[in-house]
Short mmCIF file of C-alpha atoms in Angstrom, two decimals:
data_model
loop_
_atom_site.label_atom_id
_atom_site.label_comp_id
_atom_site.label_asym_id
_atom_site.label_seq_id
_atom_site.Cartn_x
_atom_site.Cartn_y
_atom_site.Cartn_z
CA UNK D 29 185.72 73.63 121.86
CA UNK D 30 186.37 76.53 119.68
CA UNK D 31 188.74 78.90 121.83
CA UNK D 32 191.51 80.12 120.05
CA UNK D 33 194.09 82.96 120.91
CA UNK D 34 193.64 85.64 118.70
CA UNK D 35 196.72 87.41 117.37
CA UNK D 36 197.23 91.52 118.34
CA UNK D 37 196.53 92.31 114.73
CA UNK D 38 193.52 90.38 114.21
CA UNK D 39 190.79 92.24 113.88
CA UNK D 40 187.21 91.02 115.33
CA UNK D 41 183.71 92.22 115.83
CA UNK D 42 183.06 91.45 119.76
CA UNK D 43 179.76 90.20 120.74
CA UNK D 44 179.49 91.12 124.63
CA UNK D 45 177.46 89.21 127.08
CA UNK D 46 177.15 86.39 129.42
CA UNK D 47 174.95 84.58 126.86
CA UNK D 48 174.45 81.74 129.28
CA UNK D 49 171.13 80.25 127.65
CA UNK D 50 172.03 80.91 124.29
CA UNK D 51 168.44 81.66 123.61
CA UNK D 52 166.57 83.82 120.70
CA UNK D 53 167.98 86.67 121.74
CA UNK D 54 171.27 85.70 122.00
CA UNK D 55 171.44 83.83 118.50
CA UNK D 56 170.12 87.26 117.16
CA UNK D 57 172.69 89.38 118.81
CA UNK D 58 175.31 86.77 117.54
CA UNK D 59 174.16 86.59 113.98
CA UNK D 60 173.97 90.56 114.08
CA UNK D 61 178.04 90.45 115.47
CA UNK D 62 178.65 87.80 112.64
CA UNK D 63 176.89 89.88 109.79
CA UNK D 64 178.63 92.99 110.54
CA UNK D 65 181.65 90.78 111.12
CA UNK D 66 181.63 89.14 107.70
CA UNK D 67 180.49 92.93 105.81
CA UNK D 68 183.33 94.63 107.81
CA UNK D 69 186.27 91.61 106.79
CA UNK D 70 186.93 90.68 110.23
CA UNK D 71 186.20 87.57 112.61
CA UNK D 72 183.09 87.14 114.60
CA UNK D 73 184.34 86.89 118.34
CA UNK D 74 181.69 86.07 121.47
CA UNK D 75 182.46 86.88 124.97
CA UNK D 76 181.62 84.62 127.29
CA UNK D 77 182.42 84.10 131.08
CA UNK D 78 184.38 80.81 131.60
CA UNK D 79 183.25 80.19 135.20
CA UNK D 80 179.67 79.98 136.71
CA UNK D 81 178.92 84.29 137.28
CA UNK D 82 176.26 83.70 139.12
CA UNK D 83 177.86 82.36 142.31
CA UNK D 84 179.82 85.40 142.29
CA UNK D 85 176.69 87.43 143.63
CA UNK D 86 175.58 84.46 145.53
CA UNK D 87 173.05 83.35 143.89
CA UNK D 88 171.58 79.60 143.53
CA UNK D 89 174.17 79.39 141.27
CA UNK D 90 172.43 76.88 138.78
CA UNK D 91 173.70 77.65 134.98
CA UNK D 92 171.16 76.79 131.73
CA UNK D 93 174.41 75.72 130.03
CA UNK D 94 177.73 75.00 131.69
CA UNK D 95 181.09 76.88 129.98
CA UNK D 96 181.62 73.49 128.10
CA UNK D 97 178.22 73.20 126.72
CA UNK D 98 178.03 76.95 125.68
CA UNK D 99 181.12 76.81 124.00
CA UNK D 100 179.74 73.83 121.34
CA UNK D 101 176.91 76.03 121.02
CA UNK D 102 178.63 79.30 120.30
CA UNK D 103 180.97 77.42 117.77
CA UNK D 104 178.62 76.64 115.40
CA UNK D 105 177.79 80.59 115.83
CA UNK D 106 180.93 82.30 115.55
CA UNK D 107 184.61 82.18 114.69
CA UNK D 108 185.88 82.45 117.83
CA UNK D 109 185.17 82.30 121.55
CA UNK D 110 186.71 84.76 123.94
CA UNK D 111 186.61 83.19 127.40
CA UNK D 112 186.46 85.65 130.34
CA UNK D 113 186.94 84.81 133.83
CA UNK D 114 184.26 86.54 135.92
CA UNK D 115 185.75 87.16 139.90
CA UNK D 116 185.46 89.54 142.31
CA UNK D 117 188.20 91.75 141.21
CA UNK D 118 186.43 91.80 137.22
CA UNK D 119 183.28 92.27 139.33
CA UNK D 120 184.86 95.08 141.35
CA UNK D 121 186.71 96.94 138.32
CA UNK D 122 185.57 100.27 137.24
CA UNK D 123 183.78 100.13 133.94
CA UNK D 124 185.81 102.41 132.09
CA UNK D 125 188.89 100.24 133.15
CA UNK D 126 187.08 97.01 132.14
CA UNK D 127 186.76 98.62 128.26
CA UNK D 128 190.31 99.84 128.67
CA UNK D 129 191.53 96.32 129.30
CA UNK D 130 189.47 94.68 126.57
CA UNK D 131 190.40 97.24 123.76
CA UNK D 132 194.43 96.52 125.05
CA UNK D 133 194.33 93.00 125.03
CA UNK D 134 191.75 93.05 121.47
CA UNK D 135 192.40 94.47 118.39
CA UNK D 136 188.53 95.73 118.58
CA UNK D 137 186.65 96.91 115.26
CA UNK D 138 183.29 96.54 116.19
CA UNK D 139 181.01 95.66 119.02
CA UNK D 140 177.24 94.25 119.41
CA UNK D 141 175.66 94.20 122.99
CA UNK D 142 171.98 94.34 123.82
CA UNK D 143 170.27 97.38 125.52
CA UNK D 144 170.52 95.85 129.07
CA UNK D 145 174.31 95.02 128.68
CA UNK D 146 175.67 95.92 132.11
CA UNK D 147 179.38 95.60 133.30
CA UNK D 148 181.35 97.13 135.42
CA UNK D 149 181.80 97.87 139.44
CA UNK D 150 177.76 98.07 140.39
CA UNK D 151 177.09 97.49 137.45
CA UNK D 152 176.98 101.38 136.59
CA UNK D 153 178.63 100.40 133.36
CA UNK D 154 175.73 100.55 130.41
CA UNK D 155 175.34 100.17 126.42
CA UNK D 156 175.18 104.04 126.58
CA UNK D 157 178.70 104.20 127.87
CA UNK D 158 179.96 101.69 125.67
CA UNK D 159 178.31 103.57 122.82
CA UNK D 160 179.94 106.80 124.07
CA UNK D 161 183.61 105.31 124.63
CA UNK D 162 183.53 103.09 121.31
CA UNK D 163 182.64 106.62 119.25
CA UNK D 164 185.59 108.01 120.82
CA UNK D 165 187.41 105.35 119.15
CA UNK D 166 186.07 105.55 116.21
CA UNK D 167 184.52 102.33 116.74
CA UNK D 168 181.22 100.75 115.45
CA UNK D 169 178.90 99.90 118.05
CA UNK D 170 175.48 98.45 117.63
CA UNK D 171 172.92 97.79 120.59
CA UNK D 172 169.86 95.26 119.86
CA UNK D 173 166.62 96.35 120.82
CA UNK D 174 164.89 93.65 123.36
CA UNK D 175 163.90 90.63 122.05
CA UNK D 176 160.27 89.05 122.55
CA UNK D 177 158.39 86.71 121.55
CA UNK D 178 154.58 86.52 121.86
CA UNK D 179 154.72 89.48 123.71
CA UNK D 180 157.61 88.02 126.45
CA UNK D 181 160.69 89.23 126.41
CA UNK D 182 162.73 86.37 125.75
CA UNK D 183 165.21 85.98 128.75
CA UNK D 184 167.46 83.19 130.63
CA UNK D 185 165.12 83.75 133.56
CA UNK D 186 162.18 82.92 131.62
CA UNK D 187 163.77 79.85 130.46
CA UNK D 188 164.76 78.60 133.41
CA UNK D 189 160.91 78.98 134.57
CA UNK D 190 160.06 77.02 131.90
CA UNK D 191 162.31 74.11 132.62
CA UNK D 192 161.74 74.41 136.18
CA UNK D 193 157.59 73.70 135.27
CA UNK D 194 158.65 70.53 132.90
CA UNK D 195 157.61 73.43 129.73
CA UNK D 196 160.38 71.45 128.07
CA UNK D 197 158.87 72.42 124.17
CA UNK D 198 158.32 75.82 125.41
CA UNK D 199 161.87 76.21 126.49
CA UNK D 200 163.06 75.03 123.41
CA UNK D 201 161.54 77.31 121.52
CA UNK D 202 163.19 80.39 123.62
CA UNK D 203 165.64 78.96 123.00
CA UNK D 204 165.72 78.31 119.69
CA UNK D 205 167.17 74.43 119.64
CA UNK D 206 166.27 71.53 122.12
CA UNK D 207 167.55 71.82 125.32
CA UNK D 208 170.28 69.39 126.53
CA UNK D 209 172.68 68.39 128.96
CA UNK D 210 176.27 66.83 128.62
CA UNK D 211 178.32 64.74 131.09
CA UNK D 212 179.98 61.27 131.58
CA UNK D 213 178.46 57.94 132.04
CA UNK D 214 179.16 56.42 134.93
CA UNK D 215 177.88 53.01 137.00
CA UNK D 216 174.76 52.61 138.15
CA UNK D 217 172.73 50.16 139.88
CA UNK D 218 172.41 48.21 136.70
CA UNK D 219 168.82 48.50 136.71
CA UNK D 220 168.55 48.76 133.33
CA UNK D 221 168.90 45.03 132.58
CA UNK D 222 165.50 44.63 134.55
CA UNK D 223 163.82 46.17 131.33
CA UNK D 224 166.44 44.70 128.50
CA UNK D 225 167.15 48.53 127.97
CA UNK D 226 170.68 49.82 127.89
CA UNK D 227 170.49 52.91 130.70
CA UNK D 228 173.44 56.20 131.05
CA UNK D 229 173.83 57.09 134.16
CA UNK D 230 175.20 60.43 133.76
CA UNK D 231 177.22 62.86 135.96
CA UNK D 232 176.14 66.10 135.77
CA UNK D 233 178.11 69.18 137.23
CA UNK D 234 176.21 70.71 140.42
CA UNK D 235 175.84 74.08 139.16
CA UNK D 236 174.01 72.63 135.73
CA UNK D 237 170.05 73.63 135.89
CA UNK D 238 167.93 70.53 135.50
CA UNK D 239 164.64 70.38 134.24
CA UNK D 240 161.54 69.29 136.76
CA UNK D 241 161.49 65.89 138.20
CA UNK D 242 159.59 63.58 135.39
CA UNK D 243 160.27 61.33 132.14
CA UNK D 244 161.46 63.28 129.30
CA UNK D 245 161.26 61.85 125.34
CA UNK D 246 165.26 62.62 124.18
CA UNK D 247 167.95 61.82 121.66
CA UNK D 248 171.18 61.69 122.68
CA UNK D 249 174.28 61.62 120.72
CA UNK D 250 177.61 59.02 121.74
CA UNK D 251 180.31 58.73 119.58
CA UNK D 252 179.24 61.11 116.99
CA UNK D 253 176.21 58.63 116.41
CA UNK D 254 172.63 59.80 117.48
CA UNK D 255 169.95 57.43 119.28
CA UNK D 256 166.30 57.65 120.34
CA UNK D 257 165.80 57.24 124.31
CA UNK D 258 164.15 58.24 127.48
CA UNK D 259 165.61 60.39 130.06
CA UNK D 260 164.68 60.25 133.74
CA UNK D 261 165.49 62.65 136.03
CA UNK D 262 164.61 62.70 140.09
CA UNK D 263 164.13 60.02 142.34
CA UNK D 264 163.34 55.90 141.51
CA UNK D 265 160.55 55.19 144.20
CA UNK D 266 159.56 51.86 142.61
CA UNK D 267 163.27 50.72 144.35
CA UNK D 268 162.61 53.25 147.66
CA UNK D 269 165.54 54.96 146.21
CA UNK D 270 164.99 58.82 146.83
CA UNK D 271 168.55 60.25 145.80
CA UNK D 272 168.35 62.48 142.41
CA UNK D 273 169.41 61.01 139.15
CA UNK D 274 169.62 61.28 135.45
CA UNK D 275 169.67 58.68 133.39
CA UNK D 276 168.86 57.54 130.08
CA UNK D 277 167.40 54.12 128.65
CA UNK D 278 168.57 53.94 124.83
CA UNK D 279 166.92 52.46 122.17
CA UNK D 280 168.17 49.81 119.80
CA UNK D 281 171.17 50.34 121.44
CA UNK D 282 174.13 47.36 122.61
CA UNK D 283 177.42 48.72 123.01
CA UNK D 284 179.81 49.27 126.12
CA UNK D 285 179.16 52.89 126.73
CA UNK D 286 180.86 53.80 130.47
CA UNK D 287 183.36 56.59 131.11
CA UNK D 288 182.35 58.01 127.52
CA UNK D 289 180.89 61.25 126.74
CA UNK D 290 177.18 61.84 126.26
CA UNK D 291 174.92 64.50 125.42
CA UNK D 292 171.25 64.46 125.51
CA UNK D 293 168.40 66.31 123.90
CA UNK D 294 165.15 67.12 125.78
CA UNK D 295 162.39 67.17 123.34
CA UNK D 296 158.94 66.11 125.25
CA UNK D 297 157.96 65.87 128.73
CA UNK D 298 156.25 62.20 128.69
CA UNK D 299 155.37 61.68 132.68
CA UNK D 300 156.09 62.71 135.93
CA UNK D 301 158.12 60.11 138.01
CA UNK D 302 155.96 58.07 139.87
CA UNK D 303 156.05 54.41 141.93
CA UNK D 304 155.05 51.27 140.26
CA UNK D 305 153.66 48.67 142.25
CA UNK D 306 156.15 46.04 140.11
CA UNK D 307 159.16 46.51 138.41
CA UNK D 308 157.74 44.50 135.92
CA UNK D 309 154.99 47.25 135.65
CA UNK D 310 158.26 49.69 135.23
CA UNK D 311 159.77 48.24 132.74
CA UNK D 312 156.67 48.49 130.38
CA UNK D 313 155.78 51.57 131.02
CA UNK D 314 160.18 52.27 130.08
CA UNK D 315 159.71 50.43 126.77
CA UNK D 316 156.52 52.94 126.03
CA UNK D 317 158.67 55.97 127.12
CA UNK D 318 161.41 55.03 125.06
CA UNK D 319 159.17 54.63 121.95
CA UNK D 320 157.40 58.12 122.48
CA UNK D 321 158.86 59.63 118.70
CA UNK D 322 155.77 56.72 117.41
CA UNK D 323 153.39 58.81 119.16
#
């Protein structure tokens, strides 16, 4: 995880936003902060919250990506990550205030936001203001026009329509790489011996958004090493067991794998989750599922 202190004379190019999908949109608004970064001499630094915002306002609370998982995205994006702690007192600040503490604490040279950037108390804090106080610095500050694609402007909300459907290769194209999910393996049931196929169980935060209920075609990576698999998530009513789970049956895969780190890749939604009469019925329709890239 790429979050460094930055020293008072280091100059940076601050790309402002919640950027919780990391979708189109935001990789353009971050490659716009990095270009103008890299022609001004000074680092590329994104702003990111390092708690879940949304709970703030009291909503469902669900994030695409979690702070973690954002951060490995943003690193391979920009040179630094500026974690900011969104509570009610940041939510309550005046606007002007909020840019007053940023430009103390950063030694700002530049700043990229899109049009719909809002911060501030009631959100009465816009790119127009931030335009307006950065040219009283003498401070470059570029807004990005919306984004769309097909006609849709490309948004978390949309995305997390998409994933809420099972429109798992139409959220990955939003947002621009294959959705995934990280967490630790932990015991399961040990069902997967019934099908001879190494299965994750994987913890997953409560606030992370998970796709629909179904059978997903994934990769996941473990250890630095990537493998083929299948990733179910929801309910196993072949063993009357209705509690929500995800968990992944690897392929060509042997190895002691609990309490490590895994992340996994949602590439194509292969079948809902369903009841088989047998496990033995299961388990072949798992070793299809897991082969779904010879499809």
């Amino acid at each position: 995880m790429m979050i460094k202190e930055l020293t008072s004379d280091t100059k940076v190019c601050i790309a402002l936003g919640y950027f919780d999908s990391v979708h189109l949109g935001h990789r353009k608004l971050i490659e716009t902060a990095r270009l103008l970064a890299k022609s001004r001499g000074v680092e590329c630094a994104v702003a990111t919250f390092s708690n879940n915002a949304y709970k703030v306002f009291n909503k469902d609370g669900k994030q695409v990506y979690t702070f973690a998982e954002r951060c490995k995205l943003l690193e391979e994006l920009c040179d630094s990550i500026l974690p900011m702690r969104f509570d009610k007192r940041m939510k309550d600040r005046d606007a002007t205030e909020f840019l007053d503490l940023l430009f103390q604490h950063y030694t700002i040279d530049s700043v990229v936001c899109g049009y719909d950037y809002l911060f501030g108390a009631g959100a009465r804090g816009d790119a127009e203001l931030l335009k307006k106080y950065c040219a009283e610095r003498n401070v470059t500050c570029v807004v990005m026009d919306k984004f769309e694609l097909d006609g849709v402007r490309v948004s978390t909300t949309v995305v997390k329509d998409m994933l809420a459907a099972g429109k798992i290769e139409d959220a990955n194209t939003y947002l621009g790489a294959p959705f995934s999910l990280s967490g630790k393996i932990v015991h399961g049931r040990g069902a997967g011996r019934l099908f001879d196929i190494p299965t994750a169980n994987i913890k997953i935060p409560t606030d992370k958004l998970l796709p629909s209920f179904g059978v997903y075609g994934t990769t996941c990576i473990i250890d630095g090493k990537e493998y083929v698999g299948a990733t179910n998530i929801g309910a196993r009513p072949t063993f009357d067991l209705t509690k929500t789970v995800v968990e992944t049956m690897i392929k060509d895969f042997n190895e002691n794998i609990y309490d490590k780190e895994i992340t996994v890749y949602f590439h194509k939604f292969l079948r809902p989750v369903m009841r088989f009469e047998t496990p033995a019925l299961l388990s072949k329709q798992v070793h299809e599922n897991i082969n779904w890239r010879k499809k």
